[in-house]
mmCIF file of N, CA and C in Angstrom:
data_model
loop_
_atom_site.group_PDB
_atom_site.id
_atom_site.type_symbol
_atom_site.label_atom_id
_atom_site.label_comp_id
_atom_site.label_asym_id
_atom_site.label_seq_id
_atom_site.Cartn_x
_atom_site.Cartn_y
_atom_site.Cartn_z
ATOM 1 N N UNK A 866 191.756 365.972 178.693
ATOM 2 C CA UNK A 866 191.069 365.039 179.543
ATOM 3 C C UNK A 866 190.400 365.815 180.677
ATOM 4 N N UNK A 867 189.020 365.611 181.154
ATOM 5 C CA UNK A 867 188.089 366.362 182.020
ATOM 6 C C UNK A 867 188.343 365.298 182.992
ATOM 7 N N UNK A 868 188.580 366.057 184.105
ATOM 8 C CA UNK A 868 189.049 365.280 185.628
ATOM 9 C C UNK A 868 188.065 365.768 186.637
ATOM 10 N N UNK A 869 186.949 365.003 187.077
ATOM 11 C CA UNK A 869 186.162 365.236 188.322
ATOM 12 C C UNK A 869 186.994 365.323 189.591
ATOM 13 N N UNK A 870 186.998 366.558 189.797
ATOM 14 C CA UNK A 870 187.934 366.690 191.054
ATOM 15 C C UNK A 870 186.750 365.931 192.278
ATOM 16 N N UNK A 871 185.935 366.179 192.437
ATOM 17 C CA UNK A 871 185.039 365.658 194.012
ATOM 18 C C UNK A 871 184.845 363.947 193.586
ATOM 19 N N UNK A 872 185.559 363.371 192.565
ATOM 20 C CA UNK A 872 185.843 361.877 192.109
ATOM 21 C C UNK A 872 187.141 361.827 193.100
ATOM 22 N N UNK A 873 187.723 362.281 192.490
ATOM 23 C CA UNK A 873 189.437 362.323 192.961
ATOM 24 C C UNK A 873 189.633 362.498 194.132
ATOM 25 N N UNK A 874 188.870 363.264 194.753
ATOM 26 C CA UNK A 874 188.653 363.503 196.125
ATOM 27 C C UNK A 874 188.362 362.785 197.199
ATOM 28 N N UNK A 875 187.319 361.688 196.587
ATOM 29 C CA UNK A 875 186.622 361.012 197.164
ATOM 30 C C UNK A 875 187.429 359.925 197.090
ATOM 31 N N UNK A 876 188.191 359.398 195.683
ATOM 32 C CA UNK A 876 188.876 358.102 195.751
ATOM 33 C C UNK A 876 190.336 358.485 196.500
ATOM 34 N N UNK A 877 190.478 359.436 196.685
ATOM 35 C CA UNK A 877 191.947 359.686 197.532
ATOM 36 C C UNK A 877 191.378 359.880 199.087
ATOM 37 N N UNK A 878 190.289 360.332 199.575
ATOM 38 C CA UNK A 878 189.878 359.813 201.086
ATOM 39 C C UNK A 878 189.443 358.548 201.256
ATOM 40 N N UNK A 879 189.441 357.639 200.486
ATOM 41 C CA UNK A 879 189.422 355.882 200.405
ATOM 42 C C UNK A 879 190.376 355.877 200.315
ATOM 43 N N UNK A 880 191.426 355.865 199.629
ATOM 44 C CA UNK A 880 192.728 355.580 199.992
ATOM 45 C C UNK A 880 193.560 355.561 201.145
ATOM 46 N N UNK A 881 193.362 356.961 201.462
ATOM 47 C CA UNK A 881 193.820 357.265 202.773
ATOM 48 C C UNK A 881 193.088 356.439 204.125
ATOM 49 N N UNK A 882 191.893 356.255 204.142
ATOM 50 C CA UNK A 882 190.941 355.517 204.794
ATOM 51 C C UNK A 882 191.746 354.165 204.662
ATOM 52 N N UNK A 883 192.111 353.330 204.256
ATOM 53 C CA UNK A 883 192.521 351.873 203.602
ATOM 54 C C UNK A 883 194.230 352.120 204.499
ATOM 55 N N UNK A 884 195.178 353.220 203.998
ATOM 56 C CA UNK A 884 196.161 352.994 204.532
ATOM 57 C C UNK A 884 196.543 353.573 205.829
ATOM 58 N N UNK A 885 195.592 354.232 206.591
ATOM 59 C CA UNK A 885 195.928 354.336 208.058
ATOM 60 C C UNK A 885 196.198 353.207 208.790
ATOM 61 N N UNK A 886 195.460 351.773 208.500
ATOM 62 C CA UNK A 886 195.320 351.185 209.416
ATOM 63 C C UNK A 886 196.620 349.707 209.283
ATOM 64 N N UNK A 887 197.167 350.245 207.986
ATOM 65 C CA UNK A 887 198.673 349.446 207.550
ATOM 66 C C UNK A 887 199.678 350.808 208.663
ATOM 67 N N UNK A 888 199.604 351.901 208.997
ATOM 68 C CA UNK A 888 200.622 352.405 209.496
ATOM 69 C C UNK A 888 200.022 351.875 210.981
ATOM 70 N N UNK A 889 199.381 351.535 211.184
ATOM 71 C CA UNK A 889 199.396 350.699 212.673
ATOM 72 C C UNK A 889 199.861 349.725 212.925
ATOM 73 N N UNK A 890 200.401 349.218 211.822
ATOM 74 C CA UNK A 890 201.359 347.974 211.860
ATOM 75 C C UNK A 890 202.341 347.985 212.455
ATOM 76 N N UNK A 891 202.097 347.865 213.311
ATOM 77 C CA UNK A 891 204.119 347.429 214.326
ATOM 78 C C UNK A 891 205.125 347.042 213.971
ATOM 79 N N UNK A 892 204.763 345.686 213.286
ATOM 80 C CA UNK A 892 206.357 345.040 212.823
ATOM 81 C C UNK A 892 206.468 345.802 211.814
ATOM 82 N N UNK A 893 205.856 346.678 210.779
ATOM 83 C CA UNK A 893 206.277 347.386 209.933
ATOM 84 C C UNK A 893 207.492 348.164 210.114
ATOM 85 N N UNK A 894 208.491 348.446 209.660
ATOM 86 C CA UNK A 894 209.427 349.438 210.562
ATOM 87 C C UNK A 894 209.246 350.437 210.377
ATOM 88 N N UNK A 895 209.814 351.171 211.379
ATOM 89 C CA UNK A 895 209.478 352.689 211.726
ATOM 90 C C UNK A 895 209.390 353.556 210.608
ATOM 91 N N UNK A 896 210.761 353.356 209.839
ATOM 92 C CA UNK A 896 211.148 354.365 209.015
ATOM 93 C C UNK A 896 209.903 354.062 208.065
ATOM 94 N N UNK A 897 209.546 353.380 207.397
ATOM 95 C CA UNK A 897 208.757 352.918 206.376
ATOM 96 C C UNK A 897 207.300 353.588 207.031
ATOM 97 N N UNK A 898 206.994 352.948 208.199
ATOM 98 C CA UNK A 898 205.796 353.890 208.961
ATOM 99 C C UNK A 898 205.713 355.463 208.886
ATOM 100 N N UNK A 899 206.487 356.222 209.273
ATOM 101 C CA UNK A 899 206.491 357.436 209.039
ATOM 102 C C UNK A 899 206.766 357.919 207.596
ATOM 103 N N UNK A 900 207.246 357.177 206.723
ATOM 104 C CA UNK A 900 206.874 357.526 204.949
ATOM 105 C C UNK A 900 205.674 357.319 205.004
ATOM 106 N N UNK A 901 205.104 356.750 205.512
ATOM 107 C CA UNK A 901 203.620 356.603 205.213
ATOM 108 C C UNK A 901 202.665 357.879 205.563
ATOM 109 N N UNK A 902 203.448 357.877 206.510
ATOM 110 C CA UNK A 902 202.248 358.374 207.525
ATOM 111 C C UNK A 902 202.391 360.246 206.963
ATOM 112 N N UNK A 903 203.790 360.581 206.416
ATOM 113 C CA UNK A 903 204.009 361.987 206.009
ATOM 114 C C UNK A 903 203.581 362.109 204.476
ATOM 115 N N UNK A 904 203.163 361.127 203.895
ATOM 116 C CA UNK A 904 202.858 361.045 202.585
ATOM 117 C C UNK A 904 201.339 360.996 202.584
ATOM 118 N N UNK A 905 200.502 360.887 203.781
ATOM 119 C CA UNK A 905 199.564 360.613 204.223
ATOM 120 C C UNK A 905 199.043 362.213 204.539
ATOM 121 N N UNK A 906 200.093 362.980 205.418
ATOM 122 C CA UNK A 906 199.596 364.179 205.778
ATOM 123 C C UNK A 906 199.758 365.202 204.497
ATOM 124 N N UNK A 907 200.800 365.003 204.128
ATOM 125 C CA UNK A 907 200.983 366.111 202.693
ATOM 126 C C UNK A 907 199.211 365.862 201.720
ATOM 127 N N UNK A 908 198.708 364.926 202.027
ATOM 128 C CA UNK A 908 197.368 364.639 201.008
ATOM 129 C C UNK A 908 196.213 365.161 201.812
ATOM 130 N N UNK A 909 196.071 365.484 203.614
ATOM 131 C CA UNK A 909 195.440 365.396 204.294
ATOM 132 C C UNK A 909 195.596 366.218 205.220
ATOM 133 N N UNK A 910 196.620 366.650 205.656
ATOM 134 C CA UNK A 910 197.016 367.358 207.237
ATOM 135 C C UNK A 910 195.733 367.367 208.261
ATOM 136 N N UNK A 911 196.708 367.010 209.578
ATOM 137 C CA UNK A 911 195.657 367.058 210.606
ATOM 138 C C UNK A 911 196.918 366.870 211.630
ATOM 139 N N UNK A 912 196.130 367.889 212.614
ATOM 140 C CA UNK A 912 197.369 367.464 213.798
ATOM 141 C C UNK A 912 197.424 365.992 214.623
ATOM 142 N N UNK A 913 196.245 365.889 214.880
ATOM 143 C CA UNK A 913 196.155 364.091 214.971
ATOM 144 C C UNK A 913 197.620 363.120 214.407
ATOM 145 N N UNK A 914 197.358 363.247 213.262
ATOM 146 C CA UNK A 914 198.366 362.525 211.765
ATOM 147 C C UNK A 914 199.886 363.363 212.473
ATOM 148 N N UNK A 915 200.032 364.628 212.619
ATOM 149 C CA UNK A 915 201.441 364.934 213.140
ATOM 150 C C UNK A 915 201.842 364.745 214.248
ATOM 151 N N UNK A 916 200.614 364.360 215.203
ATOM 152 C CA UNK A 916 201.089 363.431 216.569
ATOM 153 C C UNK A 916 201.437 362.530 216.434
ATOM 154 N N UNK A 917 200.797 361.125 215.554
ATOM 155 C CA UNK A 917 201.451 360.155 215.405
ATOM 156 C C UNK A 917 202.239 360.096 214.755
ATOM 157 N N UNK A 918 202.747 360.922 213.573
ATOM 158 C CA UNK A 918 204.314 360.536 212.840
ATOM 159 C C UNK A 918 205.651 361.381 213.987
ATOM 160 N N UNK A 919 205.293 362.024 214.939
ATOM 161 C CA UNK A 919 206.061 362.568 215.899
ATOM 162 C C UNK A 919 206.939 361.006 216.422
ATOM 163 N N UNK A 920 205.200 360.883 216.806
ATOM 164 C CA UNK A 920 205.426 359.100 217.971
ATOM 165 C C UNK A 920 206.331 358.263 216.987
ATOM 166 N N UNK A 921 206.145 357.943 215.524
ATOM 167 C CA UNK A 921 206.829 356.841 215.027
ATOM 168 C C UNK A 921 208.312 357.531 214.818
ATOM 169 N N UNK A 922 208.160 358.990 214.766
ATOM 170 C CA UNK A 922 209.623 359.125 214.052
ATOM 171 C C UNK A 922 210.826 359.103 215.419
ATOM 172 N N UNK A 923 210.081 359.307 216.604
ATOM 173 C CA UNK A 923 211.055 358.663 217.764
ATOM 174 C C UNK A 923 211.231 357.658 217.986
ATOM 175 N N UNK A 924 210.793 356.479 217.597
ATOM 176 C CA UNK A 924 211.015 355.105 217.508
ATOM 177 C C UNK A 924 212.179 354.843 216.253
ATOM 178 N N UNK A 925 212.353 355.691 215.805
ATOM 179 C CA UNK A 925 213.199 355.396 214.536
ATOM 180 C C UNK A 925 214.522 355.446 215.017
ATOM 181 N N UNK A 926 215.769 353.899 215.564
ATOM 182 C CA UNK A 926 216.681 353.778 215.865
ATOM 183 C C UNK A 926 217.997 354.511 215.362
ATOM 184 N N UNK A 927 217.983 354.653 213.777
ATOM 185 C CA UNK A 927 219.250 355.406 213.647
ATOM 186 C C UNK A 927 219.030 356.964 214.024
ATOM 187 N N UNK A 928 219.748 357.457 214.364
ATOM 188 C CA UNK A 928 219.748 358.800 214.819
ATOM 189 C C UNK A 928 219.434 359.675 214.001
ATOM 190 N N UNK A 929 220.209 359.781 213.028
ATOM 191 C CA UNK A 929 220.848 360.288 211.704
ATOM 192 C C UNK A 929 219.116 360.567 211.167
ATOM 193 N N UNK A 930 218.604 359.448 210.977
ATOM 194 C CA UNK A 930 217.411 359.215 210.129
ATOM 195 C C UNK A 930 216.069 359.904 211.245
ATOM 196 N N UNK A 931 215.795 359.550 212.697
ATOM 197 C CA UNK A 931 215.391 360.307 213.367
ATOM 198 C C UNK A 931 215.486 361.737 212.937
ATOM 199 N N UNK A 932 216.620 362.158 213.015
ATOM 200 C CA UNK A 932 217.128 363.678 213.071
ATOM 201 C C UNK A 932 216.232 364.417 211.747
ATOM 202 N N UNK A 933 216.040 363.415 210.561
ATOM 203 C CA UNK A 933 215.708 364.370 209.695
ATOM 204 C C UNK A 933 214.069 363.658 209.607
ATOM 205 N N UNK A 934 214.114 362.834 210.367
ATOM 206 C CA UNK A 934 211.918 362.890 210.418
ATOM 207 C C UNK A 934 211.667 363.849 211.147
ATOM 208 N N UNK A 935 212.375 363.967 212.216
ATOM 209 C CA UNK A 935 211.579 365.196 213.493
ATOM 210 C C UNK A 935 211.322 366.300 212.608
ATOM 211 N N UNK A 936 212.824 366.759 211.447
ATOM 212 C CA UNK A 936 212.685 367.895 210.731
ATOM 213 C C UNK A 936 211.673 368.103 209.954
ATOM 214 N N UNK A 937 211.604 367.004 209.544
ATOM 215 C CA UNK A 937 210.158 366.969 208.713
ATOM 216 C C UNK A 937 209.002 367.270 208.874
ATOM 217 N N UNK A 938 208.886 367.121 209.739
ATOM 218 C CA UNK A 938 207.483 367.098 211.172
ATOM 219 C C UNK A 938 207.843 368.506 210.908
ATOM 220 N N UNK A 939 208.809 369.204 211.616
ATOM 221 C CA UNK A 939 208.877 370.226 211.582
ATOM 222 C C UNK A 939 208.725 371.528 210.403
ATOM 223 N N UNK A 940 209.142 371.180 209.415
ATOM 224 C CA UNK A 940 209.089 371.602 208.159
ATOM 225 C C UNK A 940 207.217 371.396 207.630
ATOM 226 N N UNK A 941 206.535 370.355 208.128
ATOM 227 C CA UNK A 941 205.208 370.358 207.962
ATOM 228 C C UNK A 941 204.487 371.391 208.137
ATOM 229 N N UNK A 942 204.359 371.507 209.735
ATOM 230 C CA UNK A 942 204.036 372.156 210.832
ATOM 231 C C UNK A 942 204.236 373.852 210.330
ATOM 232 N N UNK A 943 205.587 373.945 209.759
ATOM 233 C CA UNK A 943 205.393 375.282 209.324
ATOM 234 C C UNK A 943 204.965 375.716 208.679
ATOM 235 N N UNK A 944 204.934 374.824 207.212
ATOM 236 C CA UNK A 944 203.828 374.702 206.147
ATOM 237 C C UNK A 944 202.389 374.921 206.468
ATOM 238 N N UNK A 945 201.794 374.470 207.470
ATOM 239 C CA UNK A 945 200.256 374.818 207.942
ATOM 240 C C UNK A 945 200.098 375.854 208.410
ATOM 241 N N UNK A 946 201.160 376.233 209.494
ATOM 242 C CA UNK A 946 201.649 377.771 209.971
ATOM 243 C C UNK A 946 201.477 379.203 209.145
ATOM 244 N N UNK A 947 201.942 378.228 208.184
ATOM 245 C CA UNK A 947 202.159 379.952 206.903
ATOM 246 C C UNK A 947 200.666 379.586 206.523
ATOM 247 N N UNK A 948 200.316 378.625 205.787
ATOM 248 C CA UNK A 948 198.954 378.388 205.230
ATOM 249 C C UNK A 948 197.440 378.968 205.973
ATOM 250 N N UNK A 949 197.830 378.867 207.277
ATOM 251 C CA UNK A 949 196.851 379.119 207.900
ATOM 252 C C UNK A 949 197.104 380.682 208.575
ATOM 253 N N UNK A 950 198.093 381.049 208.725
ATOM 254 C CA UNK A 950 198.060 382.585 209.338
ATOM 255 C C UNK A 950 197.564 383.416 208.007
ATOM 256 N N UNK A 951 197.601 384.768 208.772
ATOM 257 C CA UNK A 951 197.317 385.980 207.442
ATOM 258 C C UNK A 951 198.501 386.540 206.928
ATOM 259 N N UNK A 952 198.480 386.557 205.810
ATOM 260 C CA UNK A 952 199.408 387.261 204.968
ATOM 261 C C UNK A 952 200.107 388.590 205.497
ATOM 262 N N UNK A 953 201.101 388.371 205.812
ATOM 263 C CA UNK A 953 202.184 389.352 206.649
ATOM 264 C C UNK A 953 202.880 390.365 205.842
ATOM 265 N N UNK A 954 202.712 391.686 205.855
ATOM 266 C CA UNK A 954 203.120 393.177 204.901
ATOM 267 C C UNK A 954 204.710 392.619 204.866
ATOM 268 N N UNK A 955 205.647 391.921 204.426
ATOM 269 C CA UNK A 955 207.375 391.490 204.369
ATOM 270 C C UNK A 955 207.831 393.104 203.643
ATOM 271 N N UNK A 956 207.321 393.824 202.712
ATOM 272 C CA UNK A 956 208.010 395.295 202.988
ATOM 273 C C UNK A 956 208.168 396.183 204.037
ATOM 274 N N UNK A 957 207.376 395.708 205.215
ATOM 275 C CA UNK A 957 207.594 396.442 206.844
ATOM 276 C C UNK A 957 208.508 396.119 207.548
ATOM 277 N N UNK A 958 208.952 394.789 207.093
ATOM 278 C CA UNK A 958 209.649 394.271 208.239
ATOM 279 C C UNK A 958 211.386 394.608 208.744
ATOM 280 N N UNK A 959 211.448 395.001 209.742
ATOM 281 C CA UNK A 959 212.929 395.474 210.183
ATOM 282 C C UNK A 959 213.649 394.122 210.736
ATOM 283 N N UNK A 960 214.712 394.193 210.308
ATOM 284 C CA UNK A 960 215.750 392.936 210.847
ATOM 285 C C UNK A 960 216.772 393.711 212.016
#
């Protein structure tokens, strides 16, 4: 099967376009908001998008569940980190 990627592309930035404006939903709950919103950046990244799943994942009452959105955030963040720096010589490196 031949797959137009700049199709796919285009119908997944409509998508994303369509569900930003359901994660502005308030009564939505938190936790459910920030699935959104990290399922949103894994397709998209933008620091924008990791400011606001920051904001929803502190609204998120159980602790427990907080504890591992922040990580997430965090675990993102490093992901772009490595993606975006230059490739580092790891046979140089002294511990």
């Amino acid at each position: 099967m031949s797959v137009d990627q700049d199709v796919l592309i285009e119908l997944r930035d409509q998508v994303i376009s369509t569900a930003l404006p359901l994660v502005e939903d308030q009564t939505m709950p938190a936790e459910k908001r920030f699935s959104m919103l990290m399922t949103i950046i894994e397709a998209d990244p933008s620091i924008e998008l990791l400011r606001k799943a920051y904001t929803v994942a502190q609204t998120i009452e159980n602790s427990v569940v907080r504890a591992d959105a922040l990580l997430d955030i965090v675990d993102e963040i490093d992901l772009l980190l490595e993606a975006t720096s230059p490739e580092q010589d790891t046979d140089n490196v002294t511990t």
